[in-house]
Amino acid sequence: MTEGMTGVRVKVEDLSMAELNFWAGRALGLPVVLQGDEVRLIGPIPAECEPHLGPYISDQRPLDFVGDPALGHVVIEWIGFNLTRPTTHQRERRWWAVTDWRGENRAHVWQGPVSACGSTVSLAVMRALVEATFGASIELV
């Protein structure tokens, strides 16, 4: 992640776009690495991800869950999010995304919802995904 930042915790909402894309990939169980500002696939797509993400990702180009509308939409439909659009009276345009995803199905553990906001629907969704999987802050390594 960021050189010299080992052990520093950063709120998900404060992650850079590259860091958010990296942690979204990790939340989905993908073998990814952050190289500069690009997230790269460094291994095979896991079998549980293949039917959903396989047609949209490649080790030949960077992964961009926030900026690629097709990839973001696939994640929204696969994982399942409740979305609330911005209202006309907001000073800053904000989408809200809510999910109870935890990276795996653990029926015996309460998996209450996590919500996050963003200026775009993809930004809100990826923040909610990362927070639901790893918590409200990430330890940079």
C-alpha positions as protocol buffer text, in pm:
chain_id: "A"
residue {
  index: 1
  type: MET
  ca { x: 0 y: 0 z: 0 }
}
residue {
  index: 2
  type: THR
  ca { x: 153 y: 332 z: 100 }
}
residue {
  index: 3
  type: GLU
  ca { x: 530 y: 313 z: 163 }
}
residue {
  index: 4
  type: GLY
  ca { x: 622 y: 375 z: 526 }
}
residue {
  index: 5
  type: MET
  ca { x: 261 y: 346 z: 643 }
}
residue {
  index: 6
  type: THR
  ca { x: 274 y: -6 z: 794 }
}
residue {
  index: 7
  type: GLY
  ca { x: 35 y: -46 z: 1084 }
}
residue {
  index: 8
  type: VAL
  ca { x: -156 y: 275 z: 1017 }
}
residue {
  index: 9
  type: ARG
  ca { x: -536 y: 236 z: 1019 }
}
residue {
  index: 10
  type: VAL
  ca { x: -733 y: 436 z: 764 }
}
residue {
  index: 11
  type: LYS
  ca { x: -1111 y: 474 z: 748 }
}
residue {
  index: 12
  type: VAL
  ca { x: -1259 y: 309 z: 442 }
}
residue {
  index: 13
  type: GLU
  ca { x: -1407 y: 643 z: 335 }
}
residue {
  index: 14
  type: ASP
  ca { x: -1055 y: 792 z: 332 }
}
residue {
  index: 15
  type: LEU
  ca { x: -895 y: 524 z: 111 }
}
residue {
  index: 16
  type: SER
  ca { x: -766 y: 638 z: -226 }
}
residue {
  index: 17
  type: MET
  ca { x: -949 y: 500 z: -530 }
}
residue {
  index: 18
  type: ALA
  ca { x: -664 y: 257 z: -595 }
}
residue {
  index: 19
  type: GLU
  ca { x: -669 y: 136 z: -233 }
}
residue {
  index: 20
  type: LEU
  ca { x: -1049 y: 103 z: -238 }
}
residue {
  index: 21
  type: ASN
  ca { x: -1031 y: -102 z: -559 }
}
residue {
  index: 22
  type: PHE
  ca { x: -763 y: -323 z: -402 }
}
residue {
  index: 23
  type: TRP
  ca { x: -966 y: -388 z: -86 }
}
residue {
  index: 24
  type: ALA
  ca { x: -1284 y: -447 z: -290 }
}
residue {
  index: 25
  type: GLY
  ca { x: -1096 y: -714 z: -485 }
}
residue {
  index: 26
  type: ARG
  ca { x: -976 y: -870 z: -160 }
}
residue {
  index: 27
  type: ALA
  ca { x: -1331 y: -859 z: -18 }
}
residue {
  index: 28
  type: LEU
  ca { x: -1451 y: -1055 z: -320 }
}
residue {
  index: 29
  type: GLY
  ca { x: -1177 y: -1316 z: -266 }
}
residue {
  index: 30
  type: LEU
  ca { x: -972 y: -1225 z: -572 }
}
residue {
  index: 31
  type: PRO
  ca { x: -592 y: -1266 z: -578 }
}
residue {
  index: 32
  type: VAL
  ca { x: -498 y: -902 z: -631 }
}
residue {
  index: 33
  type: VAL
  ca { x: -200 y: -678 z: -578 }
}
residue {
  index: 34
  type: LEU
  ca { x: -173 y: -299 z: -576 }
}
residue {
  index: 35
  type: GLN
  ca { x: 102 y: -177 z: -811 }
}
residue {
  index: 36
  type: GLY
  ca { x: 124 y: 199 z: -789 }
}
residue {
  index: 37
  type: ASP
  ca { x: -229 y: 316 z: -867 }
}
residue {
  index: 38
  type: GLU
  ca { x: -333 y: -5 z: -1045 }
}
residue {
  index: 39
  type: VAL
  ca { x: -495 y: -317 z: -904 }
}
residue {
  index: 40
  type: ARG
  ca { x: -382 y: -629 z: -1086 }
}
residue {
  index: 41
  type: LEU
  ca { x: -509 y: -985 z: -1080 }
}
residue {
  index: 42
  type: ILE
  ca { x: -211 y: -1211 z: -990 }
}
residue {
  index: 43
  type: GLY
  ca { x: -368 y: -1555 z: -996 }
}
residue {
  index: 44
  type: PRO
  ca { x: -666 y: -1751 z: -1119 }
}
residue {
  index: 45
  type: ILE
  ca { x: -1016 y: -1626 z: -1049 }
}
residue {
  index: 46
  type: PRO
  ca { x: -1164 y: -1840 z: -768 }
}
residue {
  index: 47
  type: ALA
  ca { x: -1440 y: -2078 z: -882 }
}
residue {
  index: 48
  type: GLU
  ca { x: -1708 y: -1900 z: -676 }
}
residue {
  index: 49
  type: CYS
  ca { x: -1623 y: -1570 z: -848 }
}
residue {
  index: 50
  type: GLU
  ca { x: -1588 y: -1701 z: -1202 }
}
residue {
  index: 51
  type: PRO
  ca { x: -1959 y: -1707 z: -1299 }
}
residue {
  index: 52
  type: HIS
  ca { x: -2004 y: -1349 z: -1182 }
}
residue {
  index: 53
  type: LEU
  ca { x: -1677 y: -1171 z: -1251 }
}
residue {
  index: 54
  type: GLY
  ca { x: -1501 y: -1395 z: -1505 }
}
residue {
  index: 55
  type: PRO
  ca { x: -1635 y: -1225 z: -1818 }
}
residue {
  index: 56
  type: TYR
  ca { x: -1545 y: -879 z: -1682 }
}
residue {
  index: 57
  type: ILE
  ca { x: -1192 y: -916 z: -1545 }
}
residue {
  index: 58
  type: SER
  ca { x: -857 y: -1013 z: -1688 }
}
residue {
  index: 59
  type: ASP
  ca { x: -495 y: -1023 z: -1580 }
}
residue {
  index: 60
  type: GLN
  ca { x: -425 y: -809 z: -1888 }
}
residue {
  index: 61
  type: ARG
  ca { x: -578 y: -488 z: -1755 }
}
residue {
  index: 62
  type: PRO
  ca { x: -617 y: -319 z: -1415 }
}
residue {
  index: 63
  type: LEU
  ca { x: -926 y: -384 z: -1206 }
}
residue {
  index: 64
  type: ASP
  ca { x: -1145 y: -81 z: -1141 }
}
residue {
  index: 65
  type: PHE
  ca { x: -1454 y: -168 z: -938 }
}
residue {
  index: 66
  type: VAL
  ca { x: -1536 y: 200 z: -881 }
}
residue {
  index: 67
  type: GLY
  ca { x: -1478 y: 341 z: -1229 }
}
residue {
  index: 68
  type: ASP
  ca { x: -1586 y: 52 z: -1454 }
}
residue {
  index: 69
  type: PRO
  ca { x: -1968 y: 64 z: -1468 }
}
residue {
  index: 70
  type: ALA
  ca { x: -2000 y: -292 z: -1603 }
}
residue {
  index: 71
  type: LEU
  ca { x: -1781 y: -440 z: -1330 }
}
residue {
  index: 72
  type: GLY
  ca { x: -1948 y: -234 z: -1058 }
}
residue {
  index: 73
  type: HIS
  ca { x: -2294 y: -338 z: -1177 }
}
residue {
  index: 74
  type: VAL
  ca { x: -2199 y: -707 z: -1171 }
}
residue {
  index: 75
  type: VAL
  ca { x: -2084 y: -672 z: -809 }
}
residue {
  index: 76
  type: ILE
  ca { x: -2408 y: -494 z: -715 }
}
residue {
  index: 77
  type: GLU
  ca { x: -2621 y: -773 z: -861 }
}
residue {
  index: 78
  type: TRP
  ca { x: -2403 y: -1058 z: -731 }
}
residue {
  index: 79
  type: ILE
  ca { x: -2362 y: -943 z: -372 }
}
residue {
  index: 80
  type: GLY
  ca { x: -2692 y: -760 z: -334 }
}
residue {
  index: 81
  type: PHE
  ca { x: -2714 y: -405 z: -205 }
}
residue {
  index: 82
  type: ASN
  ca { x: -2996 y: -179 z: -105 }
}
residue {
  index: 83
  type: LEU
  ca { x: -2937 y: 153 z: -280 }
}
residue {
  index: 84
  type: THR
  ca { x: -3073 y: 495 z: -198 }
}
residue {
  index: 85
  type: ARG
  ca { x: -3035 y: 763 z: -459 }
}
residue {
  index: 86
  type: PRO
  ca { x: -2941 y: 1121 z: -378 }
}
residue {
  index: 87
  type: THR
  ca { x: -3228 y: 1352 z: -288 }
}
residue {
  index: 88
  type: THR
  ca { x: -3285 y: 1689 z: -450 }
}
residue {
  index: 89
  type: HIS
  ca { x: -3220 y: 1880 z: -128 }
}
residue {
  index: 90
  type: GLN
  ca { x: -2871 y: 1749 z: -56 }
}
residue {
  index: 91
  type: ARG
  ca { x: -2589 y: 2002 z: -65 }
}
residue {
  index: 92
  type: GLU
  ca { x: -2353 y: 1729 z: -184 }
}
residue {
  index: 93
  type: ARG
  ca { x: -2483 y: 1448 z: -402 }
}
residue {
  index: 94
  type: ARG
  ca { x: -2470 y: 1125 z: -197 }
}
residue {
  index: 95
  type: TRP
  ca { x: -2566 y: 768 z: -278 }
}
residue {
  index: 96
  type: TRP
  ca { x: -2617 y: 519 z: 7 }
}
residue {
  index: 97
  type: ALA
  ca { x: -2543 y: 147 z: -22 }
}
residue {
  index: 98
  type: VAL
  ca { x: -2635 y: -114 z: 240 }
}
residue {
  index: 99
  type: THR
  ca { x: -2522 y: -477 z: 248 }
}
residue {
  index: 100
  type: ASP
  ca { x: -2480 y: -762 z: 494 }
}
residue {
  index: 101
  type: TRP
  ca { x: -2199 y: -931 z: 295 }
}
residue {
  index: 102
  type: ARG
  ca { x: -1920 y: -1086 z: 500 }
}
residue {
  index: 103
  type: GLY
  ca { x: -1724 y: -1264 z: 229 }
}
residue {
  index: 104
  type: GLU
  ca { x: -1882 y: -1597 z: 308 }
}
residue {
  index: 105
  type: ASN
  ca { x: -2217 y: -1735 z: 417 }
}
residue {
  index: 106
  type: ARG
  ca { x: -2211 y: -1792 z: 792 }
}
residue {
  index: 107
  type: ALA
  ca { x: -2573 y: -1855 z: 889 }
}
residue {
  index: 108
  type: HIS
  ca { x: -2488 y: -1900 z: 1258 }
}
residue {
  index: 109
  type: VAL
  ca { x: -2333 y: -1555 z: 1286 }
}
residue {
  index: 110
  type: TRP
  ca { x: -2543 y: -1239 z: 1280 }
}
residue {
  index: 111
  type: GLN
  ca { x: -2440 y: -1042 z: 975 }
}
residue {
  index: 112
  type: GLY
  ca { x: -2611 y: -713 z: 1033 }
}
residue {
  index: 113
  type: PRO
  ca { x: -2614 y: -452 z: 760 }
}
residue {
  index: 114
  type: VAL
  ca { x: -2336 y: -206 z: 690 }
}
residue {
  index: 115
  type: SER
  ca { x: -2400 y: 119 z: 507 }
}
residue {
  index: 116
  type: ALA
  ca { x: -2169 y: 359 z: 330 }
}
residue {
  index: 117
  type: CYS
  ca { x: -2210 y: 665 z: 111 }
}
residue {
  index: 118
  type: GLY
  ca { x: -2037 y: 807 z: -192 }
}
residue {
  index: 119
  type: SER
  ca { x: -2077 y: 1061 z: -470 }
}
residue {
  index: 120
  type: THR
  ca { x: -2145 y: 775 z: -714 }
}
residue {
  index: 121
  type: VAL
  ca { x: -2334 y: 451 z: -668 }
}
residue {
  index: 122
  type: SER
  ca { x: -2018 y: 245 z: -736 }
}
residue {
  index: 123
  type: LEU
  ca { x: -1822 y: 439 z: -477 }
}
residue {
  index: 124
  type: ALA
  ca { x: -2091 y: 384 z: -213 }
}
residue {
  index: 125
  type: VAL
  ca { x: -2121 y: 14 z: -301 }
}
residue {
  index: 126
  type: MET
  ca { x: -1747 y: -58 z: -286 }
}
residue {
  index: 127
  type: ARG
  ca { x: -1714 y: 126 z: 45 }
}
residue {
  index: 128
  type: ALA
  ca { x: -2002 y: -78 z: 190 }
}
residue {
  index: 129
  type: LEU
  ca { x: -1850 y: -401 z: 57 }
}
residue {
  index: 130
  type: VAL
  ca { x: -1510 y: -328 z: 210 }
}
residue {
  index: 131
  type: GLU
  ca { x: -1657 y: -213 z: 543 }
}
residue {
  index: 132
  type: ALA
  ca { x: -1882 y: -517 z: 567 }
}
residue {
  index: 133
  type: THR
  ca { x: -1586 y: -748 z: 504 }
}
residue {
  index: 134
  type: PHE
  ca { x: -1300 y: -582 z: 691 }
}
residue {
  index: 135
  type: GLY
  ca { x: -1457 y: -322 z: 922 }
}
residue {
  index: 136
  type: ALA
  ca { x: -1479 y: 56 z: 914 }
}
residue {
  index: 137
  type: SER
  ca { x: -1101 y: 99 z: 896 }
}
residue {
  index: 138
  type: ILE
  ca { x: -820 y: -83 z: 715 }
}
residue {
  index: 139
  type: GLU
  ca { x: -469 y: -141 z: 839 }
}
residue {
  index: 140
  type: LEU
  ca { x: -232 y: -36 z: 564 }
}
residue {
  index: 141
  type: VAL
  ca { x: 49 y: -285 z: 508 }
}
